[in-house]
Coordinates of C-alpha atoms in Angstrom, one line a residue:
M21 CA 0.0 0.0 0.0
F22 CA 1.3 3.4 -1.0
K23 CA 0.8 6.7 0.8
K24 CA 0.3 9.8 -1.3
T25 CA 2.5 12.6 -0.2
K26 CA 2.1 16.3 -0.9
V27 CA 4.7 16.1 -3.7
C28 CA 2.8 13.3 -5.4
A29 CA -0.5 15.2 -5.0
G30 CA 0.9 18.3 -6.6
L31 CA 2.2 16.3 -9.5
A32 CA -1.1 14.6 -9.9
M33 CA -2.9 17.9 -10.0
A34 CA -0.4 19.3 -12.5
F35 CA -0.4 16.4 -14.9
G36 CA -3.7 14.9 -14.2
S37 CA -4.1 11.7 -12.1
G38 CA -5.0 8.5 -13.8
L39 CA -3.4 9.4 -17.2
F40 CA -2.8 6.3 -19.3
V41 CA -1.5 6.1 -22.8
A42 CA -2.6 3.1 -24.7
A43 CA -0.1 1.9 -27.3
T44 CA -1.9 1.0 -30.5
P45 CA -0.1 -1.3 -32.9
V46 CA 1.0 0.3 -36.2
I47 CA 0.2 -1.9 -39.2
A48 CA 2.4 -1.4 -42.2
Q49 CA 0.5 -1.0 -45.5
D50 CA 1.9 -0.9 -49.1
Q51 CA 0.6 2.1 -51.0
R52 CA 1.1 2.9 -54.7
I53 CA 1.1 6.5 -55.8
E54 CA 0.9 7.4 -59.4
I55 CA 1.8 11.0 -60.6
T56 CA -0.1 11.8 -63.8
G57 CA 1.1 15.4 -64.2
S58 CA 3.7 17.6 -62.6
A59 CA 4.9 21.2 -63.2
I60 CA 8.2 20.5 -61.4
K61 CA 11.1 21.2 -63.8
R62 CA 13.4 18.2 -64.3
A63 CA 16.4 17.2 -66.3
D64 CA 15.8 15.7 -69.8
T65 CA 17.3 12.4 -68.6
E66 CA 14.7 12.1 -65.8
G67 CA 11.6 12.3 -68.0
A68 CA 9.4 9.3 -67.9
L69 CA 7.4 10.2 -71.0
P70 CA 8.8 9.8 -74.5
V71 CA 10.3 13.1 -75.6
Q72 CA 11.9 13.4 -79.0
I73 CA 14.4 16.3 -79.5
I74 CA 15.2 17.6 -83.0
R75 CA 18.3 20.0 -82.9
Q76 CA 19.7 22.3 -85.5
E77 CA 22.1 19.7 -86.9
D78 CA 19.1 17.3 -87.4
I79 CA 17.2 20.1 -89.2
K80 CA 20.1 20.8 -91.6
R81 CA 20.6 17.1 -92.4
S82 CA 16.9 16.6 -93.1
G83 CA 16.9 19.1 -96.0
V84 CA 13.4 20.6 -95.1
T85 CA 12.5 24.1 -96.1
S86 CA 9.7 24.9 -93.7
V87 CA 8.6 24.1 -90.1
S88 CA 5.5 22.3 -91.4
E89 CA 7.6 20.0 -93.5
L90 CA 9.9 19.3 -90.5
I91 CA 7.1 18.5 -88.1
Q92 CA 5.0 16.4 -90.5
R93 CA 8.0 14.2 -91.3
L94 CA 8.3 12.9 -87.7
P95 CA 7.2 9.3 -87.3
A96 CA 4.6 10.1 -84.6
M97 CA 2.8 12.6 -86.8
A98 CA -0.3 11.3 -88.7
G99 CA -3.5 12.8 -90.0
A100 CA -2.3 16.5 -90.1
T101 CA -3.7 19.0 -92.6
T102 CA -1.1 19.7 -95.3
E103 CA -0.7 23.0 -97.2
A104 CA -2.3 21.6 -100.3
A105 CA -5.3 20.4 -98.3
G106 CA -5.4 23.7 -96.5
V107 CA -5.7 25.7 -99.8
G108 CA -8.3 23.3 -101.2
G109 CA -10.4 23.5 -98.0
G110 CA -10.4 27.3 -97.8
G111 CA -7.7 27.4 -95.1
S112 CA -5.3 29.7 -96.9
G113 CA -2.5 27.2 -96.9
F114 CA -2.9 26.1 -93.3
S115 CA -0.5 23.3 -92.1
G116 CA -0.9 21.8 -88.7
A117 CA 0.5 19.1 -86.4
S118 CA -1.3 15.9 -85.4
I119 CA 0.2 13.2 -83.1
H120 CA -1.0 9.7 -83.6
N121 CA -3.8 10.9 -85.9
I122 CA -5.8 12.1 -82.9
G123 CA -6.3 15.6 -84.3
E124 CA -4.7 19.0 -84.6
E125 CA -7.0 20.5 -82.0
R126 CA -5.7 17.9 -79.6
T127 CA -2.0 18.4 -80.3
L128 CA -0.7 21.4 -78.4
V129 CA 2.0 23.6 -80.2
L130 CA 4.1 25.8 -77.9
L131 CA 6.7 28.5 -78.7
N132 CA 9.4 28.7 -76.0
G133 CA 7.0 26.9 -73.7
R134 CA 4.2 29.4 -74.2
R135 CA 0.9 29.1 -76.1
L136 CA 0.4 30.6 -79.5
A137 CA -2.5 32.4 -81.1
Q138 CA -4.8 29.9 -82.7
F139 CA -5.5 29.8 -86.4
G140 CA -8.4 31.9 -87.4
G141 CA -9.9 29.4 -89.9
Q142 CA -12.5 27.8 -87.6
T143 CA -14.2 26.0 -90.5
L144 CA -11.1 24.0 -91.2
T145 CA -10.1 22.7 -87.8
G146 CA -13.4 22.9 -85.9
F147 CA -14.3 24.9 -82.8
G148 CA -10.9 24.2 -81.1
A149 CA -8.7 25.8 -83.8
A150 CA -5.1 24.5 -84.1
I151 CA -1.8 26.3 -84.7
D152 CA -0.6 27.2 -88.2
L153 CA 3.0 25.9 -88.5
N154 CA 3.7 28.2 -91.5
T155 CA 3.7 31.2 -89.1
L156 CA 6.9 30.0 -87.5
P157 CA 10.4 30.7 -89.0
L158 CA 12.6 27.7 -89.7
S159 CA 15.9 29.5 -89.5
S160 CA 15.2 30.9 -86.0
I161 CA 14.6 27.5 -84.5
D162 CA 17.2 26.2 -82.0
R163 CA 15.5 22.8 -81.3
V164 CA 12.1 21.1 -81.3
E165 CA 10.9 19.0 -78.4
V166 CA 8.0 16.6 -79.1
L167 CA 6.1 14.9 -76.3
T168 CA 4.4 11.9 -78.1
D169 CA 2.2 11.0 -75.2
G170 CA -0.9 12.6 -73.6
A171 CA -0.2 15.6 -71.3
S172 CA -3.8 16.8 -70.7
A173 CA -3.2 16.6 -66.9
L174 CA -0.7 19.4 -67.2
Y175 CA -1.9 21.4 -70.2
G176 CA -5.5 20.7 -70.7
S177 CA -7.7 19.0 -73.3
D178 CA -5.8 20.4 -76.3
A179 CA -2.8 18.3 -75.3
I180 CA -4.5 14.9 -75.3
A181 CA -2.4 13.7 -78.2
G182 CA 0.9 15.3 -77.1
V183 CA 2.9 18.6 -77.1
V184 CA 5.2 20.1 -79.7
N185 CA 7.4 22.7 -78.1
I186 CA 9.5 24.9 -80.5
I187 CA 12.5 26.6 -79.0
L188 CA 13.9 29.7 -80.8
R189 CA 17.5 30.8 -80.9
K190 CA 18.6 33.1 -78.1
N191 CA 22.0 34.3 -79.3
F192 CA 22.6 34.6 -83.0
E193 CA 25.2 36.9 -84.6
G194 CA 26.0 37.5 -88.2
A195 CA 24.0 37.0 -91.4
K196 CA 22.9 33.9 -93.2
I197 CA 20.8 33.5 -96.4
S198 CA 19.7 30.4 -98.2
A199 CA 17.6 29.6 -101.3
N200 CA 15.9 26.5 -102.6
Y201 CA 14.2 25.6 -105.8
R202 CA 12.5 22.3 -106.5
E203 CA 10.6 21.2 -109.6
A204 CA 8.9 17.9 -110.5
D205 CA 10.4 16.1 -113.4
G206 CA 8.4 17.0 -116.6
F207 CA 5.9 19.3 -114.7
R208 CA 7.0 22.9 -114.5
D209 CA 3.8 23.9 -112.8
L210 CA 4.8 21.6 -109.8
R211 CA 7.6 23.6 -108.3
T212 CA 8.6 25.0 -104.9
R213 CA 10.7 28.2 -104.3
N214 CA 11.8 29.6 -101.0
V215 CA 14.3 32.2 -99.7
I216 CA 15.4 32.3 -96.1
G217 CA 17.5 35.1 -94.5
I218 CA 18.4 35.9 -90.9
V219 CA 20.5 38.8 -89.5
G220 CA 21.5 39.1 -85.8
F221 CA 23.7 41.3 -83.7
G222 CA 24.6 41.7 -80.1
D223 CA 26.1 39.1 -77.8
L224 CA 23.8 38.0 -75.0
D225 CA 26.7 37.2 -72.6
K226 CA 28.9 40.2 -73.3
D227 CA 26.4 42.9 -74.3
G228 CA 23.4 41.7 -72.4
Y229 CA 21.1 41.6 -75.4
N230 CA 20.7 39.9 -78.8
T231 CA 18.4 40.9 -81.6
H232 CA 17.9 39.0 -84.8
V233 CA 15.5 39.5 -87.7
N234 CA 14.2 36.7 -89.8
Y235 CA 12.7 36.8 -93.3
E236 CA 11.3 33.9 -95.2
F237 CA 9.6 33.7 -98.6
Y238 CA 7.9 30.5 -99.5
K239 CA 5.8 29.6 -102.6
N240 CA 4.5 26.3 -103.5

């Protein structure tokens, strides 16, 4: 039998007498967490989704003369509106991008990671108008990043098929001009002519700025 002293009584009043802590057993459970979309920037090597990168060297070796020709040559592209179909359909030469034949209004085209103004020909691409690739200059492109899987969790319903991100040059000095002429054998009416010129000045690292002007003439 224990006798309660004044010290024990004081402690009991301070902390509360009859305080019991019941230890509950912790049951370990295996949980699986799937991340469907994230805005956290990662290195290219950490990306889980299939991303295809086309650099300047690849563009030069391909021999293409326009952005639409470059994009539509990719293996993942299918079902996009070509320039000839755009003229015939009243689209004024519209040319779009469509990944896996899902549709141009479901393939998001970005410029330096930002959205572009949609093509005004609503009758050609439907309510959700797509992006006209002919409005983008080929000679000013640094690289093209193509996400060939759905990214609607991050960008919305217009990226169900995937994303095409076009990155422009940030530091170009000097001048460059190129011309191209192609003609079908025996058909002088089937010919393509284009002239591309770019002039840039200012070093971004030394001067703190860089400005370049691009001019392209294309006739098919």
